[in-house]
Every structure is written in structure tokens, then in C-alpha cells.
Amino acid sequence: MDLSTTYKSIGKNSWKIMAAIFENLWNYKFVPMNLIADIAHLSEEKTKRILRDLGEKNLVLNKYTEYEGSTFTFKGLSLYSLKRLVEKNEVEALGKKMGEGKESLIYNCISKHGEAVIKFHKLGYSSFKKVVDKRNYGTLNFSVLSIRSAKREFTTLRKLQGLAVPKAYAWEGNAVLMELIDAKELFKVKVENPEELLDALIEEVAKFYRRGIVHGDLSQHNVLVGESFWIIDFPQSVEVGERDWKELLERDIANLVRYFNKTYRIERDINSTVESIIGDTGN
Ligand SMILES: Nc1ncnc2c1ncn2[C@@H]1O[C@H](COP(=O)(O)OP(=O)(O)OP(=O)(O)O)[C@@H](O)[C@H]1O
Ligand SMILES: [Mg+2]
């Protein structure tokens, strides 16, 4: 069942139960069933029945060892995050699945800002499923990691508004609502003015730097090119001064320079390009 069909099949009490799980994700890998019942104001019997049903729909994972408890699957967390976007009147209708990355699922949608995109973050889900399958519940909490990743992407996009990035509209759970960009990944297109584009991309990285941001995963996969260009995909971005920001900035520039060299035979010195960004204090 796809996300919009599933959405329509969820009743009021099921949403209450999902809300109770969401509230407690930070405290429990598996939220105790009796706590869920308590918060949702439902009997334990009814709660168990609904949790079993949500389990069959692949929205939650229920465990019965040690204590009875439940947690979200990727589909469940995404559906509940969508529900929150709908309740905030940000999203009016979910559209089609547009793409699937290693760490995300992209849908288009109708939002109060017009046609838009929802990126559902999915971090550490394969390792999470592996430990669950082995019945070893480990220390991973993919929901918390995915929510953190969505938050980072949203806050970074907000800091970069006005630059060549999608407009960021809202963030709920693991979902980021943003502007729909009508363009293709750089590696899929043959650019007519590669030298100009490389200069513009380097200038954009410099503008990010002046706002205190390093992308951290910049490459031909995260640049979209159409009538203009956009840089996307910010969950791993860092602030200047944070962790290994300088190495990440060097790697971002190196990735771009190498791609333009391999594809368009453009020569650029990586070190002096990085120096020109870090040394340049103008606006
Ligand atoms: N705002 C947007 N508008 C249009 N398409 C988008 C937008 N954001 C992402 N996409 C599409 O979805 C793909 C994946 O997005 P993104 O790179 O942000 O996620 P990801 O999980 O890191 O993907 P990957 O693992 O492939 O890098 C992009 O390559 C692009 O085709
Ligand atoms: Mg990407």
C-alpha cells in the first residue's frame, strides 16, 4: 500500500497511538505499551489491538520480549510526520514518489506554498532492521537519527535562503517540506558553459561559507542544473568551526574540481581555490 492510501486508512485512535510513540522516541527504543495506552487514553486491550493492526500495515514494530513495546518503521515515522505537516496546514495532498536516495525518499505534494517536495529522511534503517531481525535490539534508534538529520537539513536550508538552494518551508519529524526544483542532477546533463558553472558553484560555496556553512557532501549528485543551478542535500552539513569543517570544505571543492576536470577538461588548483574561499572576507 502506498503512503497516501495508507494515510486514508488510519483512524483517529491509531493517530493517537502514533502520537504517543512519537512523543517518547527520545526516551525509549521501544515505547512501553502501557505508557502508550495511558497517553492515548485507551484501554490496554484496545491499544494492543491497534498496535497489532499497525504492525500488519508495517507502520510499527512490536516486541513482546522483556516488556511489550512498539517503535516506528520508516513508513510509520514518515506517515506520522506527514500527518503533522497536514495538521499544520503545510501540506494539502501527497503526490507521487519522485525518487529514492540511500538515505531518503522523495515525494512531490501540493502544499500551501504550491507544488512542493517532501524529503523523508531515513538514517541507519538497514542496520536498524538487521539488529531487529536478529532479535537483538541493540543501541540504534533509526527514528531519532532520521529526525535529527531532517532537522539539520531544514535549519541549514533556512540559513542559506536566498542562495542557490531550494526554499525550505517546514520540518516535522523526519520530513522536510521544500520547494520543487525542476532540474536534473549535474552528472546527467551535458553543460554548455562548464567553466562558468564551475566558477558560479565555487562562488556559491564561498557564499555558504560566509553564512557559516559547509555542505559536506557536495558532488555532481547534489547539484541540480536547469535554467539555473541549485545545491541540494544538506543533512551532513556542518557549521564553520564545527568538527572537521575544513577537511569537508576541501573535499567539497575537490569533488567539484575533479568532476569538471574529468568531464570537461577544466584545470583548477584545489588548494588555491579553497584558500580563495577561506581568505576572502568580502560579501
Ligand atoms: N527540492 C527538490 N526538488 C526536486 N527534486 C529533488 C529535490 N530534492 C531532491 N530531489 C531529487 O531527489 C534526489 C535525492 O535527493 P537528495 O540528494 O537530497 O537525497 P539523498 O538521500 O542524499 O540521495 P542520494 O543518496 O541519492 O544522494 C535528488 O538527486 C533529486 O533528483
Ligand atoms: Mg544526494
PDB file of N, CA, C and O and ligand atoms in Angstrom, residues 98-106 117 119 153 166 178-183 185 188 217 221-222 224 232-235, ligand 1:
ATOM      1  N   MET A  98       8.957  10.580  -6.106  1.00  0.00           N
ATOM      2  CA  MET A  98       9.813  11.134  -7.162  1.00  0.00           C
ATOM      3  C   MET A  98      11.171  10.479  -7.209  1.00  0.00           C
ATOM      4  O   MET A  98      11.860  10.531  -8.224  1.00  0.00           O
ATOM      5  N   GLY A  99      11.596   9.952  -6.092  1.00  0.00           N
ATOM      6  CA  GLY A  99      12.928   9.369  -6.093  1.00  0.00           C
ATOM      7  C   GLY A  99      13.230   8.741  -4.756  1.00  0.00           C
ATOM      8  O   GLY A  99      12.532   8.956  -3.766  1.00  0.00           O
ATOM      9  N   GLU A 100      14.272   7.924  -4.782  1.00  0.00           N
ATOM     10  CA  GLU A 100      14.664   7.242  -3.571  1.00  0.00           C
ATOM     11  C   GLU A 100      16.175   7.302  -3.488  1.00  0.00           C
ATOM     12  O   GLU A 100      16.870   6.808  -4.388  1.00  0.00           O
ATOM     13  N   GLY A 101      16.693   7.968  -2.468  1.00  0.00           N
ATOM     14  CA  GLY A 101      18.146   8.017  -2.270  1.00  0.00           C
ATOM     15  C   GLY A 101      18.539   6.948  -1.264  1.00  0.00           C
ATOM     16  O   GLY A 101      17.688   6.192  -0.793  1.00  0.00           O
ATOM     17  N   LYS A 102      19.831   6.886  -0.955  1.00  0.00           N
ATOM     18  CA  LYS A 102      20.294   5.918   0.043  1.00  0.00           C
ATOM     19  C   LYS A 102      19.681   6.244   1.393  1.00  0.00           C
ATOM     20  O   LYS A 102      19.372   5.367   2.174  1.00  0.00           O
ATOM     21  N   GLU A 103      19.527   7.530   1.642  1.00  0.00           N
ATOM     22  CA  GLU A 103      19.097   7.931   2.976  1.00  0.00           C
ATOM     23  C   GLU A 103      17.832   8.779   2.945  1.00  0.00           C
ATOM     24  O   GLU A 103      17.600   9.568   3.853  1.00  0.00           O
ATOM     25  N   SER A 104      17.032   8.620   1.897  1.00  0.00           N
ATOM     26  CA  SER A 104      15.795   9.391   1.853  1.00  0.00           C
ATOM     27  C   SER A 104      14.828   8.869   0.814  1.00  0.00           C
ATOM     28  O   SER A 104      15.186   8.072  -0.055  1.00  0.00           O
ATOM     29  N   LEU A 105      13.602   9.341   0.954  1.00  0.00           N
ATOM     30  CA  LEU A 105      12.548   9.037  -0.010  1.00  0.00           C
ATOM     31  C   LEU A 105      11.917  10.388  -0.338  1.00  0.00           C
ATOM     32  O   LEU A 105      11.591  11.152   0.565  1.00  0.00           O
ATOM     33  N   ILE A 106      11.760  10.682  -1.638  1.00  0.00           N
ATOM     34  CA  ILE A 106      11.276  11.996  -2.045  1.00  0.00           C
ATOM     35  C   ILE A 106       9.899  11.864  -2.712  1.00  0.00           C
ATOM     36  O   ILE A 106       9.734  11.066  -3.628  1.00  0.00           O
ATOM     37  N   VAL A 117       8.009  19.568  -2.531  1.00  0.00           N
ATOM     38  CA  VAL A 117       8.631  18.259  -2.364  1.00  0.00           C
ATOM     39  C   VAL A 117       8.700  17.948  -0.870  1.00  0.00           C
ATOM     40  O   VAL A 117       8.959  18.836  -0.067  1.00  0.00           O
ATOM     41  N   LYS A 119      10.897  15.559   1.579  1.00  0.00           N
ATOM     42  CA  LYS A 119      12.003  14.607   1.703  1.00  0.00           C
ATOM     43  C   LYS A 119      11.877  13.915   3.056  1.00  0.00           C
ATOM     44  O   LYS A 119      11.956  14.552   4.099  1.00  0.00           O
ATOM     45  N   GLU A 153      19.003  19.344   8.082  1.00  0.00           N
ATOM     46  CA  GLU A 153      18.802  19.802   6.701  1.00  0.00           C
ATOM     47  C   GLU A 153      17.935  21.069   6.673  1.00  0.00           C
ATOM     48  O   GLU A 153      18.227  22.038   5.975  1.00  0.00           O
ATOM     49  N   PRO A 166      17.028  25.039  -2.535  1.00  0.00           N
ATOM     50  CA  PRO A 166      15.561  25.064  -2.527  1.00  0.00           C
ATOM     51  C   PRO A 166      15.052  25.873  -1.333  1.00  0.00           C
ATOM     52  O   PRO A 166      15.684  25.879  -0.274  1.00  0.00           O
ATOM     53  N   MET A 178       9.973  21.243   1.074  1.00  0.00           N
ATOM     54  CA  MET A 178      10.761  22.267   0.380  1.00  0.00           C
ATOM     55  C   MET A 178      10.285  22.505  -1.046  1.00  0.00           C
ATOM     56  O   MET A 178       9.446  21.761  -1.564  1.00  0.00           O
ATOM     57  N   GLU A 179      10.835  23.543  -1.625  1.00  0.00           N
ATOM     58  CA  GLU A 179      10.495  23.934  -2.986  1.00  0.00           C
ATOM     59  C   GLU A 179      10.809  22.807  -3.976  1.00  0.00           C
ATOM     60  O   GLU A 179      11.832  22.128  -3.852  1.00  0.00           O
ATOM     61  N   LEU A 180       9.925  22.615  -4.940  1.00  0.00           N
ATOM     62  CA  LEU A 180      10.173  21.643  -6.012  1.00  0.00           C
ATOM     63  C   LEU A 180      11.081  22.290  -7.059  1.00  0.00           C
ATOM     64  O   LEU A 180      10.762  23.348  -7.592  1.00  0.00           O
ATOM     65  N   ILE A 181      12.200  21.661  -7.320  1.00  0.00           N
ATOM     66  CA  ILE A 181      13.146  22.189  -8.298  1.00  0.00           C
ATOM     67  C   ILE A 181      13.002  21.400  -9.596  1.00  0.00           C
ATOM     68  O   ILE A 181      13.089  20.174  -9.594  1.00  0.00           O
ATOM     69  N   ASP A 182      12.793  22.118 -10.678  1.00  0.00           N
ATOM     70  CA  ASP A 182      12.630  21.467 -11.967  1.00  0.00           C
ATOM     71  C   ASP A 182      13.976  21.457 -12.685  1.00  0.00           C
ATOM     72  O   ASP A 182      14.286  22.365 -13.450  1.00  0.00           O
ATOM     73  N   ALA A 183      14.785  20.472 -12.378  1.00  0.00           N
ATOM     74  CA  ALA A 183      16.138  20.409 -12.941  1.00  0.00           C
ATOM     75  C   ALA A 183      16.690  19.007 -12.766  1.00  0.00           C
ATOM     76  O   ALA A 183      16.096  18.191 -12.057  1.00  0.00           O
ATOM     77  N   GLU A 185      20.152  16.277 -12.118  1.00  0.00           N
ATOM     78  CA  GLU A 185      21.461  16.186 -11.474  1.00  0.00           C
ATOM     79  C   GLU A 185      22.560  16.503 -12.481  1.00  0.00           C
ATOM     80  O   GLU A 185      22.497  16.086 -13.632  1.00  0.00           O
ATOM     81  N   LYS A 188      23.995  14.021 -14.931  1.00  0.00           N
ATOM     82  CA  LYS A 188      23.135  13.515 -16.002  1.00  0.00           C
ATOM     83  C   LYS A 188      23.064  14.444 -17.197  1.00  0.00           C
ATOM     84  O   LYS A 188      22.449  14.109 -18.210  1.00  0.00           O
ATOM     85  N   ASP A 217      28.926  17.224   1.592  1.00  0.00           N
ATOM     86  CA  ASP A 217      28.702  16.070   0.699  1.00  0.00           C
ATOM     87  C   ASP A 217      28.458  16.576  -0.718  1.00  0.00           C
ATOM     88  O   ASP A 217      27.615  16.055  -1.446  1.00  0.00           O
ATOM     89  N   HIS A 221      26.284  14.747  -7.799  1.00  0.00           N
ATOM     90  CA  HIS A 221      24.977  14.155  -7.476  1.00  0.00           C
ATOM     91  C   HIS A 221      24.071  15.125  -6.733  1.00  0.00           C
ATOM     92  O   HIS A 221      22.853  14.954  -6.715  1.00  0.00           O
ATOM     93  N   ASN A 222      24.675  16.104  -6.081  1.00  0.00           N
ATOM     94  CA  ASN A 222      23.894  17.030  -5.258  1.00  0.00           C
ATOM     95  C   ASN A 222      23.838  18.436  -5.828  1.00  0.00           C
ATOM     96  O   ASN A 222      23.560  19.392  -5.117  1.00  0.00           O
ATOM     97  N   LEU A 224      21.781  20.379  -8.901  1.00  0.00           N
ATOM     98  CA  LEU A 224      20.751  20.258  -9.939  1.00  0.00           C
ATOM     99  C   LEU A 224      20.942  21.392 -10.934  1.00  0.00           C
ATOM    100  O   LEU A 224      21.206  22.532 -10.556  1.00  0.00           O
ATOM    101  N   ILE A 232      21.675  20.885  -3.408  1.00  0.00           N
ATOM    102  CA  ILE A 232      20.695  20.219  -2.536  1.00  0.00           C
ATOM    103  C   ILE A 232      21.398  19.277  -1.553  1.00  0.00           C
ATOM    104  O   ILE A 232      22.617  19.110  -1.631  1.00  0.00           O
ATOM    105  N   ASP A 233      20.586  18.681  -0.662  1.00  0.00           N
ATOM    106  CA  ASP A 233      21.037  17.561   0.181  1.00  0.00           C
ATOM    107  C   ASP A 233      21.986  17.998   1.304  1.00  0.00           C
ATOM    108  O   ASP A 233      23.196  17.784   1.231  1.00  0.00           O
ATOM    109  N   PHE A 234      21.425  18.548   2.386  1.00  0.00           N
ATOM    110  CA  PHE A 234      22.224  19.162   3.447  1.00  0.00           C
ATOM    111  C   PHE A 234      22.262  18.466   4.812  1.00  0.00           C
ATOM    112  O   PHE A 234      22.703  19.079   5.773  1.00  0.00           O
ATOM    113  N   PRO A 235      21.796  17.215   4.947  1.00  0.00           N
ATOM    114  CA  PRO A 235      21.764  16.656   6.307  1.00  0.00           C
ATOM    115  C   PRO A 235      23.135  16.549   6.974  1.00  0.00           C
ATOM    116  O   PRO A 235      23.224  16.574   8.194  1.00  0.00           O
TER     117      PRO A 235
HETATM  118  N1  LIG B   1      13.790  20.037  -3.870  1.00  0.00           N
HETATM  119  C1  LIG B   1      13.864  19.098  -4.814  1.00  0.00           C
HETATM  120  N2  LIG B   1      13.240  19.267  -5.988  1.00  0.00           N
HETATM  121  C2  LIG B   1      13.309  18.325  -6.948  1.00  0.00           C
HETATM  122  N3  LIG B   1      13.975  17.170  -6.823  1.00  0.00           N
HETATM  123  C3  LIG B   1      14.623  16.931  -5.672  1.00  0.00           C
HETATM  124  C4  LIG B   1      14.612  17.878  -4.603  1.00  0.00           C
HETATM  125  N4  LIG B   1      15.327  17.372  -3.588  1.00  0.00           N
HETATM  126  C5  LIG B   1      15.774  16.167  -4.006  1.00  0.00           C
HETATM  127  N5  LIG B   1      15.367  15.883  -5.247  1.00  0.00           N
HETATM  128  C6  LIG B   1      15.635  14.662  -6.040  1.00  0.00           C
HETATM  129  O1  LIG B   1      15.829  13.553  -5.169  1.00  0.00           O
HETATM  130  C7  LIG B   1      17.156  13.042  -5.250  1.00  0.00           C
HETATM  131  C8  LIG B   1      17.675  12.662  -3.869  1.00  0.00           C
HETATM  132  O2  LIG B   1      17.703  13.812  -3.054  1.00  0.00           O
HETATM  133  P1  LIG B   1      18.881  14.074  -2.027  1.00  0.00           P
HETATM  134  O3  LIG B   1      20.178  14.095  -2.728  1.00  0.00           O
HETATM  135  O4  LIG B   1      18.516  15.279  -1.245  1.00  0.00           O
HETATM  136  O5  LIG B   1      18.754  12.812  -1.078  1.00  0.00           O
HETATM  137  P2  LIG B   1      19.755  11.592  -0.758  1.00  0.00           P
HETATM  138  O6  LIG B   1      19.044  10.620   0.065  1.00  0.00           O
HETATM  139  O7  LIG B   1      21.029  12.110  -0.253  1.00  0.00           O
HETATM  140  O8  LIG B   1      20.006  10.968  -2.139  1.00  0.00           O
HETATM  141  P3  LIG B   1      21.336  10.229  -2.554  1.00  0.00           P
HETATM  142  O9  LIG B   1      21.586   9.175  -1.540  1.00  0.00           O
HETATM  143  O10 LIG B   1      20.971   9.737  -3.911  1.00  0.00           O
HETATM  144  O11 LIG B   1      22.385  11.320  -2.546  1.00  0.00           O
HETATM  145  C9  LIG B   1      17.954  14.156  -5.904  1.00  0.00           C
HETATM  146  O12 LIG B   1      19.047  13.651  -6.612  1.00  0.00           O
HETATM  147  C10 LIG B   1      16.925  14.809  -6.816  1.00  0.00           C
HETATM  148  O13 LIG B   1      16.793  14.090  -8.015  1.00  0.00           O
END
